Every structure is written in C-alpha cells, then in structure tokens.
Amino acid sequence: MTINKVLKKFVGVNEIRINSLNLDKTADGSDKLVIHVEPYKSKQCRCPLCNNDKKLPCYDSKNNLCTWRALDCGGVIVELQSNTPRVTCPVHGVVTAAVPWAFHKSRFTKDFDLTVTWMAKALCKSAVSQYMRISWATVGRCITRTRNYLEPDISNRLNGLKRIGIDETSYSKGHKYITTVVNHDTNTVVWVAPNHGKSVLDGFFEQLTEEERESIEVVSGDGARWITECVQQYCPQAKRCTDPFHIVEWANEALDEIRKESWRDANNELKKLKKEIKRERGRPSKDDEESQRLAAAQSKAKEIKNSRYSLGKAPENLTENQEVKLSQIKANDPRLYRGYELKESLRNILKLQNREEAASELKNWMSWASKSKIDSFVELSRKIKRHEEYILNFIETGISNARVEANNNKISLLVHRSYGFKNFRNMVDLILLICSKIVIPLPNRSLSLK
C-alpha cells in the first residue's frame, strides 16, 4: 500500500490527489502535519449549494490557498491545504468552489464536524472544545453544519402529523422559555421556537397547510389557555387532551394549601399555649398536665409540617413511617384528610378507560369537591369543570404529555450540560438532533456501532 492511500484513509477522503506533505510545529509547540491536496478533476469547479454535479466556469484566475482542520492522528494535528477557485453559479452567483472533504463555509473536514457534534450530544461544550482544540463558538457552528447536512429540510418533520403534544420549557435559569411540539407517533421534536404563548404557537400552525391541519386528530398539553385557543382556531376537529400529570399536580397544590393552613393553625395554637403556660424555675415534670398539652401541640405541628410527602404520594408507594403519619392525620385532622381523599379520588378517576364511566365519576367528584367547604378544592372543582371535556378526551384516547415532558427533560439536561447557549440557533439544532432518530455517522464506523 502506498503512502497516498494511507493518508487518504487518515483524512477519510478518497477523491483527492495528494501533492506534498510537511511536518511543522504550531505556536504552542504541538506537531502539525500539513497535507497539500487537490480534488479530482471530476470534483473541481462545482457549486457547494447546488445538488447537481455540473462543472461551472471559474470567476477569476486567482486561486486562494485554503486550510481545513482534519481529525488528529495520534495526537498530531492534521491540516489539509488546497488552492480553491471561485466559480460563477447561475443560481447562487459567485461562490467558492466546493471541495469533497468539507461542508460549505467550513474550515474543518466533514468527519471533524460530525465527530464534534457526536461528542456534543454526550459532553459539555467546554470539554469538546478543549479536546478538539477549537473554540466554544466553533462547537456550535459544527453542530449547525451537521444538522444542515443530515437534515437539510426540517419542515419534513411536519408531514403526516396526527397526534401532537405541545408544551413550554425554561432555559437560561428559568429566565427564558422555548415552546416545543412533539409528534406522539414518532416521539420526535418537530418544531421549536423561542418564548411561549398564543402568538408563538400561531407560527407553528401557520406553517401547516390546510390539509395538514385537518389531519391532526389529537393535541395534548397542560391546562394553558393559549394552547386551547390555538387548537380551537386552527384545528377545531382535533381532540384537545389535558395531561393527567398536571391535573394531579393541581390537586396536590390544593392539598398543600390545606396542609399549610393546618400547620399555621397548629403553630399559632402552640404559640398561644406557650404564652398561657407559666412555668416555675427548674425542669418541668413530664407528668405535668401543662407539659403534656404542650408536647401534644408540638407533636401536632411537627406532624403536619413534615407530612407533605405522605400526602402527595400514592398509597401504594408510601413507606411504613409515611403510612403511620397518614393514620395520625386521619385521626387528628379530618379536614386535611378529607382533602387527601379528594386528591386520591381524582387520581383514581384518571386511571379509568371508559369515557362514560369517567364522566359520571368526574361529575360526582366535582359535586363532592364543591360542597367540601375547602376553598382550594372548591376552586379546583371549577377548574376541573372548565377542562372536563379535555380530561375525558384523555381518558378516551389515552394520549398524555409524557413524551413531551420526557423530551423537555432531555432539553433541560442538554442546556445544563452545555452550561447554556449564547447562540439560540445552535441550541435548536442540537435539540433537533438529540430529540429525534437521526444517527450521526462517525468515520470508519458501521451503522450498528454508531
């Protein structure tokens, strides 16, 4: 095997002619191998933006010497150098001629860009930039070029949508939001936009054709009004489903309000009792009646304060100590326990699979909650009444926002791992790569090993 064939394998390009080699040093003393190459004549003078393989006339006779970073070889920096002319394209005008080893406007080889993006999916950008010896911003540009190469037209994700989920998630420490749309059938993010609200979501539906809007059958989401308004405006035939996780969350918030009220009452009673009791000097006796009253008041306040997880968890997931605490609440605080029963009853209704049965049970629950004389659950019953149709749609279709929340968790982890993004476009490109089934090819790897 000749040295030319070996070098072609190292740089991952076969359609080149190697003219010369030069081993040099960088400014920091690292070894650098510079390979002077040129494309085969069949690959010269091509437009980098056109899909056709038509040879174009040169714009000028001057060739610019360009350099591209390739993947390191044994710790040695590898660079490709070539004289690249400018060509005249009838569609795109005067552009620098394409080269077979790099993307348009890139100073890195294709394998380099793909490898950087593959690493960015699992590592923080600072680690990738340090290992690959590139800047933080360059990592983001490598991600964008890779996404454009693997999926040139992201609008194809909007084809054939039938069941979608919509939600917003925060990034940049909760100061900024993005809205995501997920295809339930493929479990992929199909659309991402900055901010949230009706004006933002309008942009998604306006991208769809009339036929594509009419093909949407189910739209899941939380209880946000702007999601409901968009669904009613753009695809009224679709069934709007309210996510059960958020419904149980509403019930837990209502229950937690009762717990806080009960704790405040118990704590105020304890403070009042401490003022009433006037002790003599010395340690009080445990058998003293006033001491027993004080100990009971302290125990009640502590019992309510530390009962959040006992009240919020499902009965089948309670620990032994949490079951004991729940029994104590049942015996000592009937109002708080009644709120717990309301929460559990609503959670069990969401497990039903028959729409008619669920409608009847939900109606009974709203009547019970509205007459419970518990303000937070009276308000919750009104909220459930407003979302009754959407809750029953969930029970009928079984479509929740679980996939959307799972992808939002991936996005949060991605942003946290990357320590934020200065360029929003880079973040969206990485989200589209991670929250999809796109496989990033690595050099000299089979698809089964990627």
Tab-separated table of C-alpha atoms in Angstrom:
chain	number	residue	atom	x	y	z
A	1	MET	CA	0.000	0.000	0.000
A	2	THR	CA	1.339	3.422	-0.920
A	3	ILE	CA	1.670	6.364	1.455
A	4	ASN	CA	-1.005	8.202	-0.545
A	5	LYS	CA	-3.593	5.506	0.175
A	6	VAL	CA	-2.711	5.541	3.861
A	7	LEU	CA	-3.094	9.319	4.074
A	8	LYS	CA	-6.429	9.164	2.259
A	9	LYS	CA	-7.644	6.707	4.879
A	10	PHE	CA	-6.440	9.028	7.648
A	11	VAL	CA	-8.306	12.065	6.320
A	12	GLY	CA	-11.336	9.996	5.277
A	13	VAL	CA	-11.456	11.233	1.652
A	14	ASN	CA	-10.736	9.177	-1.462
A	15	GLU	CA	-11.491	11.713	-4.222
A	16	ILE	CA	-8.318	13.724	-3.740
A	17	ARG	CA	-4.811	13.814	-5.094
A	18	ILE	CA	-2.030	14.317	-2.543
A	19	ASN	CA	0.708	16.612	-3.824
A	20	SER	CA	3.042	17.030	-0.855
A	21	LEU	CA	3.467	16.684	2.927
A	22	ASN	CA	5.010	18.949	5.507
A	23	LEU	CA	5.569	18.288	9.221
A	24	ASP	CA	5.548	21.545	11.149
A	25	LYS	CA	5.056	22.986	14.627
A	26	THR	CA	2.216	25.124	15.949
A	27	ALA	CA	2.681	28.246	18.063
A	28	ASP	CA	2.373	26.218	21.272
A	29	GLY	CA	4.879	23.606	20.115
A	30	SER	CA	2.440	20.871	19.027
A	31	ASP	CA	3.244	18.757	15.986
A	32	LYS	CA	1.235	19.559	12.859
A	33	LEU	CA	1.036	17.595	9.628
A	34	VAL	CA	0.102	19.733	6.603
A	35	ILE	CA	-1.107	17.801	3.545
A	36	HIS	CA	-1.329	19.687	0.243
A	37	VAL	CA	-4.165	18.170	-1.795
A	38	GLU	CA	-6.431	18.884	-4.727
A	39	PRO	CA	-9.764	17.314	-5.735
A	40	TYR	CA	-10.055	15.023	-8.729
A	41	LYS	CA	-10.928	16.922	-11.902
A	42	SER	CA	-14.389	15.364	-11.806
A	43	LYS	CA	-14.961	17.152	-8.460
A	44	GLN	CA	-13.463	20.533	-9.294
A	45	CYS	CA	-15.345	23.779	-10.049
A	46	ARG	CA	-18.645	22.673	-8.521
A	47	CYS	CA	-21.190	24.854	-6.710
A	48	PRO	CA	-21.325	23.987	-2.988
A	49	LEU	CA	-25.019	24.890	-2.762
A	50	CYS	CA	-26.423	23.103	-5.820
A	51	ASN	CA	-27.283	19.423	-5.760
A	52	ASN	CA	-26.253	18.862	-9.380
A	53	ASP	CA	-22.740	17.835	-10.355
A	54	LYS	CA	-22.322	20.291	-13.212
A	55	LYS	CA	-18.931	21.877	-13.798
A	56	LEU	CA	-19.016	25.684	-13.652
A	57	PRO	CA	-16.750	28.349	-15.170
A	58	CYS	CA	-14.172	29.961	-12.908
A	59	TYR	CA	-14.914	33.547	-11.866
A	60	ASP	CA	-11.272	34.578	-11.796
A	61	SER	CA	-7.889	33.012	-12.439
A	62	LYS	CA	-6.669	33.558	-8.870
A	63	ASN	CA	-6.749	30.527	-6.595
A	64	ASN	CA	-6.972	31.071	-2.852
A	65	LEU	CA	-4.917	28.784	-0.619
A	66	CYS	CA	-7.387	27.472	1.974
A	67	THR	CA	-6.751	25.317	5.049
A	68	TRP	CA	-9.045	22.769	6.735
A	69	ARG	CA	-8.566	21.040	10.065
A	70	ALA	CA	-8.897	17.268	9.944
A	71	LEU	CA	-9.168	14.835	12.847
A	72	ASP	CA	-5.962	14.432	14.812
A	73	CYS	CA	-3.854	11.374	14.088
A	74	GLY	CA	-2.071	10.010	17.148
A	75	GLY	CA	-2.203	13.428	18.795
A	76	VAL	CA	-0.690	15.117	15.740
A	77	ILE	CA	-2.756	17.965	14.289
A	78	VAL	CA	-3.656	17.270	10.662
A	79	GLU	CA	-4.484	20.021	8.185
A	80	LEU	CA	-5.445	19.920	4.528
A	81	GLN	CA	-4.408	22.711	2.190
A	82	SER	CA	-5.683	23.306	-1.309
A	83	ASN	CA	-5.908	26.069	-3.900
A	84	THR	CA	-9.643	26.719	-4.265
A	85	PRO	CA	-11.030	28.944	-7.051
A	86	ARG	CA	-14.263	30.902	-7.137
A	87	VAL	CA	-16.930	29.834	-9.641
A	88	THR	CA	-19.954	31.510	-11.198
A	89	CYS	CA	-23.205	29.710	-10.444
A	90	PRO	CA	-26.329	30.779	-12.418
A	91	VAL	CA	-28.423	30.310	-9.270
A	92	HIS	CA	-26.183	31.384	-6.371
A	93	GLY	CA	-23.814	33.790	-8.116
A	94	VAL	CA	-20.098	33.903	-7.326
A	95	VAL	CA	-19.185	31.328	-4.673
A	96	THR	CA	-16.072	29.483	-3.581
A	97	ALA	CA	-15.894	26.113	-5.322
A	98	ALA	CA	-16.933	23.052	-3.346
A	99	VAL	CA	-14.394	20.552	-2.065
A	100	PRO	CA	-15.307	16.879	-1.396
A	101	TRP	CA	-13.847	16.814	2.117
A	102	ALA	CA	-15.649	19.774	3.751
A	103	PHE	CA	-19.015	21.482	4.038
A	104	HIS	CA	-19.636	24.921	2.531
A	105	LYS	CA	-18.071	27.790	4.527
A	106	SER	CA	-16.355	25.351	6.865
A	107	ARG	CA	-12.663	25.240	7.684
A	108	PHE	CA	-12.940	21.702	9.014
A	109	THR	CA	-13.361	18.382	7.279
A	110	LYS	CA	-16.747	16.668	7.270
A	111	ASP	CA	-15.511	13.950	9.615
A	112	PHE	CA	-14.314	16.649	12.015
A	113	ASP	CA	-17.709	18.402	12.091
A	114	LEU	CA	-19.591	15.123	12.523
A	115	THR	CA	-17.304	13.944	15.320
A	116	VAL	CA	-17.604	17.238	17.213
A	117	THR	CA	-21.408	17.056	17.012
A	118	TRP	CA	-21.454	13.419	18.142
A	119	MET	CA	-19.342	14.364	21.176
A	120	ALA	CA	-21.533	17.394	21.921
A	121	LYS	CA	-24.525	15.084	22.348
A	122	ALA	CA	-22.912	13.497	25.402
A	123	LEU	CA	-20.334	16.011	26.693
A	124	CYS	CA	-20.348	19.652	27.701
A	125	LYS	CA	-19.162	22.060	25.023
A	126	SER	CA	-16.138	23.142	27.068
A	127	ALA	CA	-14.845	19.549	27.200
A	128	VAL	CA	-15.401	19.121	23.458
A	129	SER	CA	-13.670	22.403	22.644
A	130	GLN	CA	-10.690	21.515	24.835
A	131	TYR	CA	-10.257	18.021	23.429
A	132	MET	CA	-10.771	19.015	19.785
A	133	ARG	CA	-8.693	22.224	20.206
A	134	ILE	CA	-11.382	24.571	18.953
A	135	SER	CA	-13.273	27.474	20.498
A	136	TRP	CA	-16.614	27.271	22.308
A	137	ALA	CA	-18.413	29.108	19.485
A	138	THR	CA	-16.899	26.792	16.878
A	139	VAL	CA	-18.560	23.779	18.523
A	140	GLY	CA	-21.937	25.413	17.928
A	141	ARG	CA	-21.137	26.081	14.281
A	142	CYS	CA	-20.074	22.446	13.807
A	143	ILE	CA	-23.450	21.375	15.253
A	144	THR	CA	-25.361	23.624	12.854
A	145	ARG	CA	-23.427	22.395	9.810
A	146	THR	CA	-24.011	18.766	10.811
A	147	ARG	CA	-27.729	19.293	11.287
A	148	ASN	CA	-27.996	21.006	7.900
A	149	TYR	CA	-26.114	18.100	6.314
A	150	LEU	CA	-28.096	15.288	7.946
A	151	GLU	CA	-31.493	17.013	7.654
A	152	PRO	CA	-31.415	19.849	5.089
A	153	ASP	CA	-35.163	20.468	5.309
A	154	ILE	CA	-36.556	20.267	8.844
A	155	SER	CA	-40.026	21.129	7.552
A	156	ASN	CA	-40.333	17.472	6.516
A	157	ARG	CA	-40.956	16.725	10.181
A	158	LEU	CA	-44.309	18.482	9.846
A	159	ASN	CA	-45.560	15.967	7.267
A	160	GLY	CA	-48.206	13.474	8.345
A	161	LEU	CA	-48.853	14.870	11.825
A	162	LYS	CA	-51.832	13.215	13.509
A	163	ARG	CA	-51.182	13.225	17.260
A	164	ILE	CA	-49.048	16.009	18.705
A	165	GLY	CA	-48.091	17.305	22.128
A	166	ILE	CA	-47.362	20.939	23.000
A	167	ASP	CA	-45.509	22.338	25.988
A	168	GLU	CA	-43.076	25.050	27.029
A	169	THR	CA	-39.854	24.582	28.960
A	170	SER	CA	-37.438	27.046	30.507
A	171	TYR	CA	-33.736	27.507	29.934
A	172	SER	CA	-31.149	30.091	30.986
A	173	LYS	CA	-32.001	29.561	34.682
A	174	GLY	CA	-35.723	29.947	34.054
A	175	HIS	CA	-35.474	33.458	32.584
A	176	LYS	CA	-36.177	32.338	29.012
A	177	TYR	CA	-38.641	29.849	27.532
A	178	ILE	CA	-38.981	27.765	24.411
A	179	THR	CA	-42.089	26.109	23.002
A	180	THR	CA	-41.767	22.572	21.676
A	181	VAL	CA	-44.116	20.433	19.595
A	182	VAL	CA	-43.673	16.640	19.691
A	183	ASN	CA	-45.032	14.019	17.316
A	184	HIS	CA	-46.505	11.286	19.538
A	185	ASP	CA	-46.286	8.681	16.782
A	186	THR	CA	-42.527	9.085	16.235
A	187	ASN	CA	-41.575	10.548	19.650
A	188	THR	CA	-39.554	13.313	17.982
A	189	VAL	CA	-39.496	17.083	18.396
A	190	VAL	CA	-40.891	18.541	15.174
A	191	TRP	CA	-40.852	22.268	15.986
A	192	VAL	CA	-39.032	24.583	18.396
A	193	ALA	CA	-39.463	28.336	18.879
A	194	PRO	CA	-38.340	30.908	21.461
A	195	ASN	CA	-40.784	32.197	24.124
A	196	HIS	CA	-44.276	30.839	24.714
A	197	GLY	CA	-47.859	31.939	24.278
A	198	LYS	CA	-50.506	32.062	21.579
A	199	SER	CA	-48.556	34.397	19.295
A	200	VAL	CA	-45.636	31.925	19.321
A	201	LEU	CA	-47.757	28.822	18.747
A	202	ASP	CA	-49.581	30.581	15.915
A	203	GLY	CA	-46.323	30.369	13.994
A	204	PHE	CA	-46.396	26.566	14.139
A	205	PHE	CA	-49.952	26.174	12.858
A	206	GLU	CA	-49.445	28.812	10.172
A	207	GLN	CA	-46.587	26.748	8.733
A	208	LEU	CA	-49.002	23.881	8.124
A	209	THR	CA	-51.228	23.662	5.087
A	210	GLU	CA	-54.984	23.410	5.424
A	211	GLU	CA	-54.832	19.669	4.712
A	212	GLU	CA	-52.108	19.140	7.334
A	213	ARG	CA	-54.164	20.985	9.970
A	214	GLU	CA	-57.224	18.902	9.176
A	215	SER	CA	-55.210	15.684	9.523
A	216	ILE	CA	-54.357	16.443	13.174
A	217	GLU	CA	-56.563	14.247	15.357
A	218	VAL	CA	-55.280	14.744	18.918
A	219	VAL	CA	-53.471	17.623	20.644
A	220	SER	CA	-52.190	17.071	24.180
A	221	GLY	CA	-50.892	19.706	26.559
A	222	ASP	CA	-51.220	21.159	30.026
A	223	GLY	CA	-54.084	23.429	31.032
A	224	ALA	CA	-52.659	26.513	29.297
A	225	ARG	CA	-55.393	28.619	27.725
A	226	TRP	CA	-53.220	29.664	24.767
A	227	ILE	CA	-52.887	26.032	23.654
A	228	THR	CA	-56.663	25.594	23.760
A	229	GLU	CA	-57.261	28.806	21.814
A	230	CYS	CA	-54.837	27.772	19.063
A	231	VAL	CA	-56.404	24.327	18.753
A	232	GLN	CA	-59.892	25.791	18.507
A	233	GLN	CA	-58.757	28.304	15.898
A	234	TYR	CA	-56.600	26.157	13.609
A	235	CYS	CA	-57.803	22.564	14.029
A	236	PRO	CA	-61.212	22.521	15.738
A	237	GLN	CA	-61.771	18.923	14.644
A	238	ALA	CA	-58.874	17.723	16.842
A	239	LYS	CA	-59.471	16.380	20.341
A	240	ARG	CA	-57.785	18.580	22.929
A	241	CYS	CA	-56.413	16.447	25.815
A	242	THR	CA	-55.341	17.782	29.194
A	243	ASP	CA	-52.341	15.961	30.616
A	244	PRO	CA	-53.213	13.882	33.749
A	245	PHE	CA	-49.890	14.710	35.388
A	246	HIS	CA	-50.840	18.383	35.544
A	247	ILE	CA	-54.324	17.556	36.838
A	248	VAL	CA	-52.866	15.588	39.761
A	249	GLU	CA	-50.403	18.443	40.256
A	250	TRP	CA	-53.338	20.851	40.593
A	251	ALA	CA	-54.872	18.550	43.225
A	252	ASN	CA	-51.564	18.328	45.107
A	253	GLU	CA	-51.267	22.113	45.115
A	254	ALA	CA	-54.795	22.413	46.505
A	255	LEU	CA	-53.967	19.791	49.159
A	256	ASP	CA	-50.737	21.567	50.061
A	257	GLU	CA	-52.667	24.770	50.703
A	258	ILE	CA	-54.776	22.914	53.263
A	259	ARG	CA	-51.635	21.454	54.844
A	260	LYS	CA	-50.093	24.908	55.179
A	261	GLU	CA	-53.304	26.296	56.701
A	262	SER	CA	-53.447	23.394	59.163
A	263	TRP	CA	-49.803	23.895	60.090
A	264	ARG	CA	-50.324	27.643	60.630
A	265	ASP	CA	-53.326	26.921	62.855
A	266	ALA	CA	-51.374	24.302	64.832
A	267	ASN	CA	-48.356	26.592	65.139
A	268	ASN	CA	-50.478	29.517	66.298
A	269	GLU	CA	-52.133	27.254	68.843
A	270	LEU	CA	-48.694	26.170	70.059
A	271	LYS	CA	-47.522	29.773	70.439
A	272	LYS	CA	-50.712	30.684	72.281
A	273	LEU	CA	-50.294	27.717	74.602
A	274	LYS	CA	-46.685	28.680	75.362
A	275	LYS	CA	-47.820	32.153	76.418
A	276	GLU	CA	-50.593	30.774	78.629
A	277	ILE	CA	-48.343	28.331	80.459
A	278	LYS	CA	-46.255	29.982	83.158
A	279	ARG	CA	-43.648	27.609	84.401
A	280	GLU	CA	-41.723	27.733	87.609
A	281	ARG	CA	-37.964	27.658	87.663
A	282	GLY	CA	-36.377	24.269	87.101
A	283	ARG	CA	-37.056	21.386	84.750
A	284	PRO	CA	-40.804	20.622	84.398
A	285	SER	CA	-42.132	17.173	85.135
A	286	LYS	CA	-43.165	15.022	82.165
A	287	ASP	CA	-46.300	14.008	84.054
A	288	ASP	CA	-47.357	17.588	84.446
A	289	GLU	CA	-50.672	18.299	82.639
A	290	GLU	CA	-49.431	21.530	81.082
A	291	SER	CA	-46.289	19.811	79.807
A	292	GLN	CA	-48.365	17.088	78.215
A	293	ARG	CA	-50.569	19.652	76.477
A	294	LEU	CA	-47.505	21.489	75.233
A	295	ALA	CA	-45.885	18.265	73.973
A	296	ALA	CA	-49.101	17.287	72.190
A	297	ALA	CA	-49.332	20.691	70.483
A	298	GLN	CA	-45.682	20.496	69.410
A	299	SER	CA	-46.175	16.962	68.077
A	300	LYS	CA	-49.257	18.004	66.081
A	301	ALA	CA	-47.492	20.985	64.468
A	302	LYS	CA	-44.449	18.854	63.592
A	303	GLU	CA	-46.639	16.048	62.286
A	304	ILE	CA	-48.432	18.389	59.845
A	305	LYS	CA	-45.261	20.219	58.807
A	306	ASN	CA	-43.469	17.019	57.782
A	307	SER	CA	-46.429	15.373	56.061
A	308	ARG	CA	-46.025	16.802	52.552
A	309	TYR	CA	-44.614	13.623	51.002
A	310	SER	CA	-47.012	11.394	52.896
A	311	LEU	CA	-49.972	13.337	51.494
A	312	GLY	CA	-48.588	13.748	47.982
A	313	LYS	CA	-47.503	10.175	47.287
A	314	ALA	CA	-49.819	7.466	46.014
A	315	PRO	CA	-50.908	4.988	48.750
A	316	GLU	CA	-49.129	2.080	47.070
A	317	ASN	CA	-45.801	3.966	47.234
A	318	LEU	CA	-45.929	5.003	50.901
A	319	THR	CA	-43.243	3.846	53.291
A	320	GLU	CA	-44.149	2.385	56.681
A	321	ASN	CA	-43.407	5.659	58.501
A	322	GLN	CA	-45.445	7.624	55.966
A	323	GLU	CA	-48.410	5.288	56.464
A	324	VAL	CA	-48.216	5.886	60.215
A	325	LYS	CA	-48.111	9.640	59.671
A	326	LEU	CA	-51.127	9.455	57.369
A	327	SER	CA	-53.040	7.491	60.018
A	328	GLN	CA	-52.234	10.173	62.584
A	329	ILE	CA	-53.522	12.878	60.240
A	330	LYS	CA	-56.713	10.887	59.705
A	331	ALA	CA	-57.264	10.741	63.465
A	332	ASN	CA	-56.267	14.312	64.350
A	333	ASP	CA	-57.096	16.467	61.304
A	334	PRO	CA	-60.291	15.354	59.480
A	335	ARG	CA	-60.274	18.409	57.161
A	336	LEU	CA	-56.772	17.734	55.885
A	337	TYR	CA	-57.506	14.041	55.453
A	338	ARG	CA	-60.694	14.883	53.522
A	339	GLY	CA	-58.554	16.892	51.112
A	340	TYR	CA	-56.256	13.874	50.756
A	341	GLU	CA	-59.241	11.683	49.905
A	342	LEU	CA	-60.385	14.197	47.282
A	343	LYS	CA	-56.936	14.159	45.689
A	344	GLU	CA	-56.754	10.360	45.622
A	345	SER	CA	-60.281	10.058	44.263
A	346	LEU	CA	-59.417	12.375	41.365
A	347	ARG	CA	-56.218	10.438	40.668
A	348	ASN	CA	-58.156	7.158	40.509
A	349	ILE	CA	-60.689	8.665	38.090
A	350	LEU	CA	-57.847	9.444	35.683
A	351	LYS	CA	-56.991	5.729	35.604
A	352	LEU	CA	-60.387	4.824	34.133
A	353	GLN	CA	-60.563	3.823	30.467
A	354	ASN	CA	-64.284	4.155	29.801
A	355	ARG	CA	-65.386	7.678	28.906
A	356	GLU	CA	-68.987	7.317	30.137
A	357	GLU	CA	-67.913	5.854	33.471
A	358	ALA	CA	-65.278	8.543	33.895
A	359	ALA	CA	-67.801	11.290	33.051
A	360	SER	CA	-70.148	10.025	35.762
A	361	GLU	CA	-67.370	9.697	38.363
A	362	LEU	CA	-65.961	13.115	37.479
A	363	LYS	CA	-69.373	14.705	37.883
A	364	ASN	CA	-69.736	13.129	41.342
A	365	TRP	CA	-66.236	14.295	42.267
A	366	MET	CA	-66.942	17.899	41.260
A	367	SER	CA	-70.125	17.845	43.332
A	368	TRP	CA	-68.203	16.449	46.320
A	369	ALA	CA	-65.373	18.982	45.973
A	370	SER	CA	-67.710	21.970	45.564
A	371	LYS	CA	-69.548	21.010	48.782
A	372	SER	CA	-66.414	20.166	50.778
A	373	LYS	CA	-66.180	23.667	52.327
A	374	ILE	CA	-62.460	23.628	51.467
A	375	ASP	CA	-61.703	26.766	49.472
A	376	SER	CA	-58.788	25.346	47.483
A	377	PHE	CA	-60.801	22.311	46.358
A	378	VAL	CA	-63.884	24.403	45.612
A	379	GLU	CA	-61.709	26.445	43.262
A	380	LEU	CA	-60.205	23.224	41.849
A	381	SER	CA	-63.676	21.856	41.102
A	382	ARG	CA	-64.364	24.958	38.969
A	383	LYS	CA	-61.058	24.463	37.155
A	384	ILE	CA	-61.834	20.799	36.518
A	385	LYS	CA	-65.263	21.837	35.194
A	386	ARG	CA	-63.571	24.110	32.631
A	387	HIS	CA	-61.317	21.241	31.498
A	388	GLU	CA	-63.889	18.452	31.824
A	389	GLU	CA	-64.156	17.786	28.087
A	390	TYR	CA	-60.381	17.730	27.661
A	391	ILE	CA	-59.939	15.338	30.605
A	392	LEU	CA	-62.496	12.955	29.127
A	393	ASN	CA	-60.696	13.200	25.767
A	394	PHE	CA	-57.540	11.999	27.500
A	395	ILE	CA	-59.387	9.050	29.047
A	396	GLU	CA	-60.838	8.156	25.638
A	397	THR	CA	-57.605	8.463	23.633
A	398	GLY	CA	-55.016	7.656	26.297
A	399	ILE	CA	-52.760	10.435	24.929
A	400	SER	CA	-50.874	12.304	27.646
A	401	ASN	CA	-47.950	14.719	27.584
A	402	ALA	CA	-45.498	12.112	28.879
A	403	ARG	CA	-43.430	12.099	25.673
A	404	VAL	CA	-43.317	15.885	25.639
A	405	GLU	CA	-42.156	16.018	29.259
A	406	ALA	CA	-39.516	13.365	28.519
A	407	ASN	CA	-38.142	15.453	25.657
A	408	ASN	CA	-38.262	18.564	27.831
A	409	ASN	CA	-36.160	16.682	30.367
A	410	LYS	CA	-33.630	15.907	27.616
A	411	ILE	CA	-33.574	19.593	26.664
A	412	SER	CA	-33.044	20.709	30.274
A	413	LEU	CA	-30.221	18.206	30.670
A	414	LEU	CA	-28.695	19.358	27.387
A	415	VAL	CA	-28.754	23.034	28.408
A	416	HIS	CA	-27.401	22.244	31.870
A	417	ARG	CA	-24.624	20.040	30.474
A	418	SER	CA	-23.635	22.677	27.930
A	419	TYR	CA	-23.667	25.466	30.549
A	420	GLY	CA	-26.097	27.408	28.391
A	421	PHE	CA	-26.045	28.588	24.791
A	422	LYS	CA	-25.111	32.032	23.509
A	423	ASN	CA	-26.480	31.202	20.061
A	424	PHE	CA	-30.131	30.135	20.061
A	425	ARG	CA	-29.822	28.549	16.604
A	426	ASN	CA	-27.079	26.218	17.845
A	427	MET	CA	-29.277	25.107	20.739
A	428	VAL	CA	-32.244	24.399	18.452
A	429	ASP	CA	-30.056	22.389	16.066
A	430	LEU	CA	-28.724	20.237	18.886
A	431	ILE	CA	-32.273	19.748	20.243
A	432	LEU	CA	-33.442	18.588	16.809
A	433	LEU	CA	-30.529	16.140	16.619
A	434	ILE	CA	-30.960	14.715	20.122
A	435	CYS	CA	-34.773	14.595	20.250
A	436	SER	CA	-35.064	12.599	17.022
A	437	LYS	CA	-33.937	9.358	15.445
A	438	ILE	CA	-31.145	10.941	13.412
A	439	VAL	CA	-27.907	8.938	13.594
A	440	ILE	CA	-24.688	10.944	13.419
A	441	PRO	CA	-22.168	8.923	11.368
A	442	LEU	CA	-18.655	8.559	12.691
A	443	PRO	CA	-15.587	7.915	10.483
A	444	ASN	CA	-14.697	4.279	9.866
A	445	ARG	CA	-17.715	3.008	11.841
A	446	SER	CA	-20.569	0.804	10.717
A	447	LEU	CA	-24.129	1.978	11.383
A	448	SER	CA	-24.623	-0.735	14.005
A	449	LEU	CA	-21.720	0.668	16.051
A	450	LYS	CA	-22.694	4.356	15.990
